[in-house]
Amino acid sequence: MSFERKKILVLGAGYAGLQTVSKLQKLLSHQDADITLINKNEYHYEATWLHETAAGTIDWEEGVYPINKVVDAQKVVFVPAEVTAIHKDEQRVETTQGTFEYDILVVALGFESETFGIEGMEEHAHSIVNPETATAARKEIERNFANYRQSNDPKDISILVGGAGFTGIEYLGELVESVPELCEKHGIDYNKVNITCVEAAPKMLPMFPENLVEYAVEFLKDRGVKFMVDTPIVAANEDGFVVEVNDEKQQIEANSVIWTAGVRGSSLMEESFDGVKRGRIVVGPDLRIEGYDNIYAIGDVAAVMNGETERPWPTTAQIAMQLGEHTAKNIELSLKGERLEEFSYNDRGTVCSLGSKDGIGLVMGREIKGKKAAFMKRVIDSRAIFKIGGPLLAYSKGKMF
Ligand code: NAD
């Protein structure tokens, strides 16, 4: 291939950005383009494993790997730096390590916690959005349980989880595995522990059929989790959550408070582009931003429309990786001066884990639960590493061996 050498800049090394780079380095030779990847940390973290770190069933190091293990240094320059501004009209990006110019930009800056402006949430609750916040949540629980022997305060062994979405349910699944061990360590009777999940909607996990949701809820209830559904959290404070029940405010007490009820795209999106909602910008079918033929937005900062429902696809690791792959192919086509292709999502299904040995899922249109779902989840987790980093990385970091 021979064409005018362009500067390709990829922002973010999450599932979308790192998959873009991994594919680009396969498609292009080092003469074809200057590829630069910028990411805040020197490592990539498995965002879909963060609930495990936050519960303490894995250490944070297990869910990360150095970006240099994926990047081919002959073809890609990796710069560990934080992006501070995108000047789309000047084709320039500011970072903590200086300014970078580009011909083609891929924005894949990932997600942050969204508290919807709920009073006190940012100050009083932990979120699970990166290895640091997940570790802080785990440490909070460990500290409070350790404290209980002296304090005898039931709040020290009470955990509140806000939101019963995917993250909330998967987190609870890990907690019912790790908290009994924590109790054993500190000589605490697990029956005294209070794990409560508060969910605003009347139904949980609406993407799954009722029988699977029931299976997951019963699994967690059998292990001591209490659910308060149809109960919006309206505030958080140093005593726990304030919820609304029958138009009345009620305080629920706990010293470990974790908010799993919302994510949004990077707030840098609002600062850099027009028409951004909750950090997400609508992209065209070829994944470029309207009016900017040289800018792709993918992953959690993009709203990629599902033509059938006319709603954006949910932001998952699966779609992020497919978007990354498609972006790399479209960049190659654009370098060749060929017509770009429209993205079409190949939905292989989803699995919601319930700890390491159980789960529920819809895979290739089939319902699965129990050990089968847990096995499938390990396959999905390992496949993501394989797709981005190849067999050696999958062997060392995956969950199949
Ligand atoms: P979510 O938005 O899917 O779920 C948040 C939950 O919190 C909802 O049930 C919502 O009703 C509830 N909620 C919101 N405000 C509330 C309030 N004030 N009080 C009480 N409850 C409240 O968020 P998520 O679970 O973090 O998932 C984010 C995205 O990531 C989704 O697209 C999801 O599909 C994806 N995800 C996928 C997996 C997987 O495939 N295994 C795992 C985690 C996340």
PDB file of C-alpha atoms in Angstrom, residues 88-377:
ATOM      1  CA  LYS A  88     -11.144  19.980  16.591  1.00  0.00           C
ATOM      2  CA  ASP A  89     -10.901  22.922  14.201  1.00  0.00           C
ATOM      3  CA  GLU A  90      -7.145  23.267  14.587  1.00  0.00           C
ATOM      4  CA  GLN A  91      -6.598  19.474  14.482  1.00  0.00           C
ATOM      5  CA  ARG A  92      -4.645  19.540  17.696  1.00  0.00           C
ATOM      6  CA  VAL A  93      -4.880  17.819  21.083  1.00  0.00           C
ATOM      7  CA  GLU A  94      -3.429  19.137  24.347  1.00  0.00           C
ATOM      8  CA  THR A  95      -2.086  16.693  26.900  1.00  0.00           C
ATOM      9  CA  THR A  96      -0.054  16.740  30.092  1.00  0.00           C
ATOM     10  CA  GLN A  97       2.915  15.721  27.895  1.00  0.00           C
ATOM     11  CA  GLY A  98       2.497  18.446  25.274  1.00  0.00           C
ATOM     12  CA  THR A  99       0.531  19.125  22.095  1.00  0.00           C
ATOM     13  CA  PHE A 100      -0.164  16.596  19.350  1.00  0.00           C
ATOM     14  CA  GLU A 101      -1.336  17.387  15.832  1.00  0.00           C
ATOM     15  CA  TYR A 102      -3.313  14.934  13.758  1.00  0.00           C
ATOM     16  CA  ASP A 103      -4.797  14.257  10.351  1.00  0.00           C
ATOM     17  CA  ILE A 104      -7.104  11.558  11.680  1.00  0.00           C
ATOM     18  CA  LEU A 105      -8.369  11.458  15.256  1.00  0.00           C
ATOM     19  CA  VAL A 106      -9.993   8.569  17.129  1.00  0.00           C
ATOM     20  CA  VAL A 107     -11.653   9.657  20.371  1.00  0.00           C
ATOM     21  CA  ALA A 108     -12.081   6.703  22.721  1.00  0.00           C
ATOM     22  CA  LEU A 109     -11.800   8.350  26.120  1.00  0.00           C
ATOM     23  CA  GLY A 110     -14.086   5.975  28.009  1.00  0.00           C
ATOM     24  CA  PHE A 111     -16.483   6.427  30.893  1.00  0.00           C
ATOM     25  CA  GLU A 112     -16.865   8.135  34.259  1.00  0.00           C
ATOM     26  CA  SER A 113     -19.329   7.813  37.108  1.00  0.00           C
ATOM     27  CA  GLU A 114     -22.648   9.660  36.697  1.00  0.00           C
ATOM     28  CA  THR A 115     -24.423  10.713  39.880  1.00  0.00           C
ATOM     29  CA  PHE A 116     -27.253  12.592  38.108  1.00  0.00           C
ATOM     30  CA  GLY A 117     -26.651  15.490  40.502  1.00  0.00           C
ATOM     31  CA  ILE A 118     -27.880  13.448  43.500  1.00  0.00           C
ATOM     32  CA  GLU A 119     -26.973  15.395  46.609  1.00  0.00           C
ATOM     33  CA  GLY A 120     -23.967  14.043  48.506  1.00  0.00           C
ATOM     34  CA  MET A 121     -23.373  11.088  46.151  1.00  0.00           C
ATOM     35  CA  GLU A 122     -19.933  12.176  44.958  1.00  0.00           C
ATOM     36  CA  GLU A 123     -18.708  12.875  48.500  1.00  0.00           C
ATOM     37  CA  HIS A 124     -20.246   9.944  50.370  1.00  0.00           C
ATOM     38  CA  ALA A 125     -20.393   6.995  47.980  1.00  0.00           C
ATOM     39  CA  HIS A 126     -17.721   5.009  46.201  1.00  0.00           C
ATOM     40  CA  SER A 127     -18.066   4.350  42.482  1.00  0.00           C
ATOM     41  CA  ILE A 128     -16.613   1.473  40.462  1.00  0.00           C
ATOM     42  CA  VAL A 129     -15.177   3.144  37.382  1.00  0.00           C
ATOM     43  CA  ASN A 130     -11.447   2.470  37.402  1.00  0.00           C
ATOM     44  CA  PRO A 131      -8.931   0.387  39.374  1.00  0.00           C
ATOM     45  CA  GLU A 132      -8.391   3.211  41.898  1.00  0.00           C
ATOM     46  CA  THR A 133     -12.076   3.722  42.730  1.00  0.00           C
ATOM     47  CA  ALA A 134     -12.692  -0.037  42.794  1.00  0.00           C
ATOM     48  CA  THR A 135      -9.781  -0.551  45.203  1.00  0.00           C
ATOM     49  CA  ALA A 136     -11.020   2.309  47.393  1.00  0.00           C
ATOM     50  CA  ALA A 137     -14.471   0.643  47.617  1.00  0.00           C
ATOM     51  CA  ARG A 138     -12.904  -2.661  48.622  1.00  0.00           C
ATOM     52  CA  LYS A 139     -10.693  -1.000  51.242  1.00  0.00           C
ATOM     53  CA  GLU A 140     -13.668   0.846  52.725  1.00  0.00           C
ATOM     54  CA  ILE A 141     -15.497  -2.449  53.287  1.00  0.00           C
ATOM     55  CA  GLU A 142     -12.369  -4.116  54.701  1.00  0.00           C
ATOM     56  CA  ARG A 143     -11.722  -1.182  57.051  1.00  0.00           C
ATOM     57  CA  ASN A 144     -15.293  -1.128  58.338  1.00  0.00           C
ATOM     58  CA  PHE A 145     -15.404  -4.883  58.923  1.00  0.00           C
ATOM     59  CA  ALA A 146     -12.064  -4.724  60.756  1.00  0.00           C
ATOM     60  CA  ASN A 147     -13.459  -1.893  62.863  1.00  0.00           C
ATOM     61  CA  TYR A 148     -16.584  -3.828  63.846  1.00  0.00           C
ATOM     62  CA  ARG A 149     -14.876  -5.895  66.544  1.00  0.00           C
ATOM     63  CA  GLN A 150     -14.242  -2.757  68.539  1.00  0.00           C
ATOM     64  CA  SER A 151     -17.210  -0.642  67.544  1.00  0.00           C
ATOM     65  CA  ASN A 152     -19.905  -3.335  67.523  1.00  0.00           C
ATOM     66  CA  ASP A 153     -21.731  -0.827  65.336  1.00  0.00           C
ATOM     67  CA  PRO A 154     -24.049  -2.632  62.848  1.00  0.00           C
ATOM     68  CA  LYS A 155     -23.308   0.140  60.326  1.00  0.00           C
ATOM     69  CA  ASP A 156     -19.741  -1.195  60.088  1.00  0.00           C
ATOM     70  CA  ILE A 157     -21.023  -4.498  58.697  1.00  0.00           C
ATOM     71  CA  SER A 158     -23.716  -2.948  56.512  1.00  0.00           C
ATOM     72  CA  ILE A 159     -23.109  -2.454  52.795  1.00  0.00           C
ATOM     73  CA  LEU A 160     -25.369  -0.422  50.544  1.00  0.00           C
ATOM     74  CA  VAL A 161     -25.289  -0.884  46.778  1.00  0.00           C
ATOM     75  CA  GLY A 162     -27.081   1.799  44.761  1.00  0.00           C
ATOM     76  CA  GLY A 163     -28.612   0.487  41.532  1.00  0.00           C
ATOM     77  CA  ALA A 164     -29.396  -3.039  40.342  1.00  0.00           C
ATOM     78  CA  GLY A 165     -28.183  -2.671  36.758  1.00  0.00           C
ATOM     79  CA  PHE A 166     -25.566  -4.986  35.294  1.00  0.00           C
ATOM     80  CA  THR A 167     -22.795  -3.561  37.437  1.00  0.00           C
ATOM     81  CA  GLY A 168     -24.868  -3.648  40.636  1.00  0.00           C
ATOM     82  CA  ILE A 169     -25.948  -7.273  40.198  1.00  0.00           C
ATOM     83  CA  GLU A 170     -22.478  -8.468  39.178  1.00  0.00           C
ATOM     84  CA  TYR A 171     -20.995  -6.620  42.144  1.00  0.00           C
ATOM     85  CA  LEU A 172     -23.463  -8.229  44.548  1.00  0.00           C
ATOM     86  CA  GLY A 173     -22.523 -11.613  43.081  1.00  0.00           C
ATOM     87  CA  GLU A 174     -18.893 -10.972  44.021  1.00  0.00           C
ATOM     88  CA  LEU A 175     -19.754  -9.572  47.448  1.00  0.00           C
ATOM     89  CA  VAL A 176     -21.639 -12.707  48.508  1.00  0.00           C
ATOM     90  CA  GLU A 177     -18.441 -14.587  47.682  1.00  0.00           C
ATOM     91  CA  SER A 178     -15.927 -12.265  49.364  1.00  0.00           C
ATOM     92  CA  VAL A 179     -17.838 -11.013  52.425  1.00  0.00           C
ATOM     93  CA  PRO A 180     -18.197 -14.468  54.086  1.00  0.00           C
ATOM     94  CA  GLU A 181     -14.382 -14.763  53.859  1.00  0.00           C
ATOM     95  CA  LEU A 182     -13.987 -11.322  55.362  1.00  0.00           C
ATOM     96  CA  CYS A 183     -16.324 -12.359  58.189  1.00  0.00           C
ATOM     97  CA  GLU A 184     -14.251 -15.450  58.835  1.00  0.00           C
ATOM     98  CA  LYS A 185     -11.081 -13.369  58.966  1.00  0.00           C
ATOM     99  CA  HIS A 186     -12.548 -11.014  61.568  1.00  0.00           C
ATOM    100  CA  GLY A 187     -14.640 -13.547  63.505  1.00  0.00           C
ATOM    101  CA  ILE A 188     -17.945 -11.954  62.442  1.00  0.00           C
ATOM    102  CA  ASP A 189     -21.192 -13.911  62.106  1.00  0.00           C
ATOM    103  CA  TYR A 190     -22.210 -13.520  58.410  1.00  0.00           C
ATOM    104  CA  ASN A 191     -25.880 -13.632  59.456  1.00  0.00           C
ATOM    105  CA  LYS A 192     -25.393 -10.261  61.133  1.00  0.00           C
ATOM    106  CA  VAL A 193     -24.121  -8.664  57.897  1.00  0.00           C
ATOM    107  CA  ASN A 194     -26.507  -6.451  56.000  1.00  0.00           C
ATOM    108  CA  ILE A 195     -26.082  -6.166  52.223  1.00  0.00           C
ATOM    109  CA  THR A 196     -28.871  -4.077  50.702  1.00  0.00           C
ATOM    110  CA  CYS A 197     -29.333  -3.115  47.073  1.00  0.00           C
ATOM    111  CA  VAL A 198     -31.569  -0.150  46.287  1.00  0.00           C
ATOM    112  CA  GLU A 199     -33.072   0.110  42.798  1.00  0.00           C
ATOM    113  CA  ALA A 200     -35.258   2.929  41.474  1.00  0.00           C
ATOM    114  CA  ALA A 201     -37.049   0.927  38.779  1.00  0.00           C
ATOM    115  CA  PRO A 202     -39.769  -1.609  39.579  1.00  0.00           C
ATOM    116  CA  LYS A 203     -37.936  -4.237  37.482  1.00  0.00           C
ATOM    117  CA  MET A 204     -34.297  -5.237  37.465  1.00  0.00           C
ATOM    118  CA  LEU A 205     -32.184  -6.195  34.425  1.00  0.00           C
ATOM    119  CA  PRO A 206     -34.916  -5.489  31.843  1.00  0.00           C
ATOM    120  CA  MET A 207     -32.721  -6.908  29.052  1.00  0.00           C
ATOM    121  CA  PHE A 208     -33.170 -10.468  30.407  1.00  0.00           C
ATOM    122  CA  PRO A 209     -36.304 -12.626  30.409  1.00  0.00           C
ATOM    123  CA  GLU A 210     -38.160 -12.727  33.704  1.00  0.00           C
ATOM    124  CA  ASN A 211     -37.162 -16.286  34.641  1.00  0.00           C
ATOM    125  CA  LEU A 212     -33.453 -15.438  34.395  1.00  0.00           C
ATOM    126  CA  VAL A 213     -33.874 -12.267  36.453  1.00  0.00           C
ATOM    127  CA  GLU A 214     -35.745 -14.289  39.066  1.00  0.00           C
ATOM    128  CA  TYR A 215     -32.902 -16.827  39.114  1.00  0.00           C
ATOM    129  CA  ALA A 216     -30.336 -14.067  39.724  1.00  0.00           C
ATOM    130  CA  VAL A 217     -32.405 -12.348  42.408  1.00  0.00           C
ATOM    131  CA  GLU A 218     -33.124 -15.619  44.245  1.00  0.00           C
ATOM    132  CA  PHE A 219     -29.434 -16.561  44.041  1.00  0.00           C
ATOM    133  CA  LEU A 220     -28.483 -13.297  45.737  1.00  0.00           C
ATOM    134  CA  LYS A 221     -31.356 -13.358  48.255  1.00  0.00           C
ATOM    135  CA  ASP A 222     -30.387 -16.908  49.277  1.00  0.00           C
ATOM    136  CA  ARG A 223     -26.974 -15.505  50.164  1.00  0.00           C
ATOM    137  CA  GLY A 224     -28.383 -12.744  52.307  1.00  0.00           C
ATOM    138  CA  VAL A 225     -28.843  -9.793  49.904  1.00  0.00           C
ATOM    139  CA  LYS A 226     -31.907  -7.629  50.532  1.00  0.00           C
ATOM    140  CA  PHE A 227     -33.476  -5.729  47.627  1.00  0.00           C
ATOM    141  CA  MET A 228     -35.449  -2.524  47.773  1.00  0.00           C
ATOM    142  CA  VAL A 229     -36.955  -2.029  44.307  1.00  0.00           C
ATOM    143  CA  ASP A 230     -39.067   0.830  43.018  1.00  0.00           C
ATOM    144  CA  THR A 231     -37.121   2.906  45.548  1.00  0.00           C
ATOM    145  CA  PRO A 232     -35.154   5.861  44.168  1.00  0.00           C
ATOM    146  CA  ILE A 233     -32.113   7.075  46.047  1.00  0.00           C
ATOM    147  CA  VAL A 234     -32.487  10.823  46.449  1.00  0.00           C
ATOM    148  CA  ALA A 235     -29.409  11.668  48.505  1.00  0.00           C
ATOM    149  CA  ALA A 236     -26.306  10.205  50.100  1.00  0.00           C
ATOM    150  CA  ASN A 237     -24.798  11.308  53.407  1.00  0.00           C
ATOM    151  CA  GLU A 238     -22.320  10.057  56.003  1.00  0.00           C
ATOM    152  CA  ASP A 239     -24.950   7.625  57.339  1.00  0.00           C
ATOM    153  CA  GLY A 240     -25.798   6.022  53.989  1.00  0.00           C
ATOM    154  CA  PHE A 241     -28.564   6.643  51.430  1.00  0.00           C
ATOM    155  CA  VAL A 242     -31.735   8.690  51.681  1.00  0.00           C
ATOM    156  CA  VAL A 243     -34.469   6.949  49.676  1.00  0.00           C
ATOM    157  CA  GLU A 244     -38.023   7.810  48.772  1.00  0.00           C
ATOM    158  CA  VAL A 245     -40.751   5.364  49.794  1.00  0.00           C
ATOM    159  CA  ASN A 246     -44.390   6.367  49.172  1.00  0.00           C
ATOM    160  CA  ASP A 247     -43.342   9.996  48.782  1.00  0.00           C
ATOM    161  CA  GLU A 248     -41.636   9.901  52.166  1.00  0.00           C
ATOM    162  CA  LYS A 249     -37.910  10.223  52.704  1.00  0.00           C
ATOM    163  CA  GLN A 250     -36.211   7.422  54.599  1.00  0.00           C
ATOM    164  CA  GLN A 251     -32.618   7.044  55.795  1.00  0.00           C
ATOM    165  CA  ILE A 252     -30.910   3.688  55.225  1.00  0.00           C
ATOM    166  CA  GLU A 253     -27.765   3.311  57.245  1.00  0.00           C
ATOM    167  CA  ALA A 254     -24.430   1.774  56.302  1.00  0.00           C
ATOM    168  CA  ASN A 255     -20.786   2.699  56.520  1.00  0.00           C
ATOM    169  CA  SER A 256     -19.895   1.096  53.173  1.00  0.00           C
ATOM    170  CA  VAL A 257     -21.813   2.814  50.386  1.00  0.00           C
ATOM    171  CA  ILE A 258     -21.256   1.979  46.730  1.00  0.00           C
ATOM    172  CA  TRP A 259     -22.932   3.711  43.794  1.00  0.00           C
ATOM    173  CA  THR A 260     -23.290   1.466  40.740  1.00  0.00           C
ATOM    174  CA  ALA A 261     -26.262   3.228  39.179  1.00  0.00           C
ATOM    175  CA  GLY A 262     -24.810   5.241  36.386  1.00  0.00           C
ATOM    176  CA  VAL A 263     -22.010   5.896  33.960  1.00  0.00           C
ATOM    177  CA  ARG A 264     -21.419   8.555  31.336  1.00  0.00           C
ATOM    178  CA  GLY A 265     -18.824   9.253  28.685  1.00  0.00           C
ATOM    179  CA  SER A 266     -15.748  11.370  29.474  1.00  0.00           C
ATOM    180  CA  SER A 267     -16.623  14.940  30.487  1.00  0.00           C
ATOM    181  CA  LEU A 268     -13.949  16.149  28.059  1.00  0.00           C
ATOM    182  CA  MET A 269     -16.535  15.444  25.349  1.00  0.00           C
ATOM    183  CA  GLU A 270     -18.819  18.309  26.426  1.00  0.00           C
ATOM    184  CA  GLU A 271     -15.814  20.624  26.566  1.00  0.00           C
ATOM    185  CA  SER A 272     -14.691  19.660  23.062  1.00  0.00           C
ATOM    186  CA  PHE A 273     -17.787  19.025  20.935  1.00  0.00           C
ATOM    187  CA  ASP A 274     -21.300  20.361  20.448  1.00  0.00           C
ATOM    188  CA  GLY A 275     -24.433  18.279  20.953  1.00  0.00           C
ATOM    189  CA  VAL A 276     -22.909  15.966  23.566  1.00  0.00           C
ATOM    190  CA  LYS A 277     -25.264  14.328  26.093  1.00  0.00           C
ATOM    191  CA  ARG A 278     -23.864  12.636  29.219  1.00  0.00           C
ATOM    192  CA  GLY A 279     -20.448  12.526  27.571  1.00  0.00           C
ATOM    193  CA  ARG A 280     -21.729  10.781  24.444  1.00  0.00           C
ATOM    194  CA  ILE A 281     -21.865  12.170  20.933  1.00  0.00           C
ATOM    195  CA  VAL A 282     -24.010  10.749  18.131  1.00  0.00           C
ATOM    196  CA  VAL A 283     -21.828   9.394  15.335  1.00  0.00           C
ATOM    197  CA  GLY A 284     -22.756   8.569  11.755  1.00  0.00           C
ATOM    198  CA  PRO A 285     -23.001   4.994  10.445  1.00  0.00           C
ATOM    199  CA  ASP A 286     -19.284   5.096   9.539  1.00  0.00           C
ATOM    200  CA  LEU A 287     -18.530   6.198  13.163  1.00  0.00           C
ATOM    201  CA  ARG A 288     -17.372   9.712  12.291  1.00  0.00           C
ATOM    202  CA  ILE A 289     -18.658  12.872  13.956  1.00  0.00           C
ATOM    203  CA  GLU A 290     -20.950  14.951  11.753  1.00  0.00           C
ATOM    204  CA  GLY A 291     -19.075  17.816  10.115  1.00  0.00           C
ATOM    205  CA  TYR A 292     -15.665  16.308  10.903  1.00  0.00           C
ATOM    206  CA  ASP A 293     -14.625  13.775   8.299  1.00  0.00           C
ATOM    207  CA  ASN A 294     -11.378  13.087  10.123  1.00  0.00           C
ATOM    208  CA  ILE A 295     -12.748  12.414  13.626  1.00  0.00           C
ATOM    209  CA  TYR A 296     -14.112   9.078  14.836  1.00  0.00           C
ATOM    210  CA  ALA A 297     -15.769   8.724  18.251  1.00  0.00           C
ATOM    211  CA  ILE A 298     -16.099   5.193  19.628  1.00  0.00           C
ATOM    212  CA  GLY A 299     -16.725   3.285  22.842  1.00  0.00           C
ATOM    213  CA  ASP A 300     -18.429   4.954  25.796  1.00  0.00           C
ATOM    214  CA  VAL A 301     -18.091   8.484  24.350  1.00  0.00           C
ATOM    215  CA  ALA A 302     -20.168   7.547  21.276  1.00  0.00           C
ATOM    216  CA  ALA A 303     -23.867   7.095  20.724  1.00  0.00           C
ATOM    217  CA  VAL A 304     -23.986   4.579  17.880  1.00  0.00           C
ATOM    218  CA  MET A 305     -27.554   4.334  16.657  1.00  0.00           C
ATOM    219  CA  ASN A 306     -29.350   1.037  16.294  1.00  0.00           C
ATOM    220  CA  GLY A 307     -31.287   1.525  13.048  1.00  0.00           C
ATOM    221  CA  GLU A 308     -34.120  -0.758  14.176  1.00  0.00           C
ATOM    222  CA  THR A 309     -34.913   0.826  17.539  1.00  0.00           C
ATOM    223  CA  GLU A 310     -33.618   4.303  16.655  1.00  0.00           C
ATOM    224  CA  ARG A 311     -31.928   4.293  20.059  1.00  0.00           C
ATOM    225  CA  PRO A 312     -28.188   4.072  20.726  1.00  0.00           C
ATOM    226  CA  TRP A 313     -26.703   0.651  21.364  1.00  0.00           C
ATOM    227  CA  PRO A 314     -25.792   0.119  25.042  1.00  0.00           C
ATOM    228  CA  THR A 315     -22.179   0.824  25.880  1.00  0.00           C
ATOM    229  CA  THR A 316     -20.540  -2.549  26.437  1.00  0.00           C
ATOM    230  CA  ALA A 317     -17.040  -3.946  26.020  1.00  0.00           C
ATOM    231  CA  GLN A 318     -18.314  -6.163  23.197  1.00  0.00           C
ATOM    232  CA  ILE A 319     -19.572  -3.260  21.104  1.00  0.00           C
ATOM    233  CA  ALA A 320     -16.548  -1.092  21.979  1.00  0.00           C
ATOM    234  CA  MET A 321     -14.201  -3.709  20.529  1.00  0.00           C
ATOM    235  CA  GLN A 322     -16.259  -4.098  17.370  1.00  0.00           C
ATOM    236  CA  LEU A 323     -16.266  -0.310  16.983  1.00  0.00           C
ATOM    237  CA  GLY A 324     -12.484  -0.257  17.362  1.00  0.00           C
ATOM    238  CA  GLU A 325     -12.026  -2.905  14.708  1.00  0.00           C
ATOM    239  CA  HIS A 326     -14.399  -1.148  12.334  1.00  0.00           C
ATOM    240  CA  THR A 327     -12.681   2.203  12.861  1.00  0.00           C
ATOM    241  CA  ALA A 328      -9.295   0.714  11.975  1.00  0.00           C
ATOM    242  CA  LYS A 329     -10.759  -0.758   8.773  1.00  0.00           C
ATOM    243  CA  ASN A 330     -12.392   2.561   7.867  1.00  0.00           C
ATOM    244  CA  ILE A 331      -9.149   4.433   8.475  1.00  0.00           C
ATOM    245  CA  GLU A 332      -7.393   2.046   6.115  1.00  0.00           C
ATOM    246  CA  LEU A 333     -10.118   2.606   3.494  1.00  0.00           C
ATOM    247  CA  SER A 334      -9.878   6.387   3.892  1.00  0.00           C
ATOM    248  CA  LEU A 335      -6.098   6.262   3.427  1.00  0.00           C
ATOM    249  CA  LYS A 336      -6.649   4.349   0.189  1.00  0.00           C
ATOM    250  CA  GLY A 337      -9.205   6.942  -0.889  1.00  0.00           C
ATOM    251  CA  GLU A 338     -11.973   4.347  -0.835  1.00  0.00           C
ATOM    252  CA  ARG A 339     -15.529   4.622   0.430  1.00  0.00           C
ATOM    253  CA  LEU A 340     -15.985   3.986   4.159  1.00  0.00           C
ATOM    254  CA  GLU A 341     -18.184   1.147   5.379  1.00  0.00           C
ATOM    255  CA  GLU A 342     -21.181   1.390   7.673  1.00  0.00           C
ATOM    256  CA  PHE A 343     -20.885  -0.235  11.087  1.00  0.00           C
ATOM    257  CA  SER A 344     -23.209  -3.093  11.862  1.00  0.00           C
ATOM    258  CA  TYR A 345     -23.239  -4.593  15.347  1.00  0.00           C
ATOM    259  CA  ASN A 346     -22.930  -8.332  15.700  1.00  0.00           C
ATOM    260  CA  ASP A 347     -24.631  -8.925  19.049  1.00  0.00           C
ATOM    261  CA  ARG A 348     -23.332 -12.241  20.370  1.00  0.00           C
ATOM    262  CA  GLY A 349     -25.285 -11.875  23.587  1.00  0.00           C
ATOM    263  CA  THR A 350     -24.496 -11.026  27.186  1.00  0.00           C
ATOM    264  CA  VAL A 351     -23.716 -12.790  30.404  1.00  0.00           C
ATOM    265  CA  CYS A 352     -24.262 -11.347  33.869  1.00  0.00           C
ATOM    266  CA  SER A 353     -22.012 -13.091  36.358  1.00  0.00           C
ATOM    267  CA  LEU A 354     -23.093 -14.045  39.873  1.00  0.00           C
ATOM    268  CA  GLY A 355     -19.671 -14.472  41.407  1.00  0.00           C
ATOM    269  CA  SER A 356     -17.106 -16.818  39.878  1.00  0.00           C
ATOM    270  CA  LYS A 357     -19.286 -19.936  39.712  1.00  0.00           C
ATOM    271  CA  ASP A 358     -22.728 -18.796  38.608  1.00  0.00           C
ATOM    272  CA  GLY A 359     -24.532 -16.392  36.316  1.00  0.00           C
ATOM    273  CA  ILE A 360     -27.295 -15.798  33.796  1.00  0.00           C
ATOM    274  CA  GLY A 361     -27.004 -15.052  30.116  1.00  0.00           C
ATOM    275  CA  LEU A 362     -28.465 -14.795  26.666  1.00  0.00           C
ATOM    276  CA  VAL A 363     -25.926 -16.130  24.205  1.00  0.00           C
ATOM    277  CA  MET A 364     -26.635 -16.521  20.479  1.00  0.00           C
ATOM    278  CA  GLY A 365     -30.336 -16.274  21.332  1.00  0.00           C
ATOM    279  CA  ARG A 366     -30.156 -19.050  23.957  1.00  0.00           C
ATOM    280  CA  GLU A 367     -30.850 -18.650  27.659  1.00  0.00           C
ATOM    281  CA  ILE A 368     -28.156 -19.974  29.977  1.00  0.00           C
ATOM    282  CA  LYS A 369     -27.713 -19.982  33.746  1.00  0.00           C
ATOM    283  CA  GLY A 370     -25.608 -21.500  36.511  1.00  0.00           C
ATOM    284  CA  LYS A 371     -22.169 -22.997  35.845  1.00  0.00           C
ATOM    285  CA  LYS A 372     -22.644 -22.778  32.088  1.00  0.00           C
ATOM    286  CA  ALA A 373     -23.111 -19.006  32.322  1.00  0.00           C
ATOM    287  CA  ALA A 374     -20.078 -18.678  34.607  1.00  0.00           C
ATOM    288  CA  PHE A 375     -17.985 -20.647  32.093  1.00  0.00           C
ATOM    289  CA  MET A 376     -19.283 -18.488  29.228  1.00  0.00           C
ATOM    290  CA  LYS A 377     -18.349 -15.361  31.174  1.00  0.00           C
TER     291      LYS A 377
END
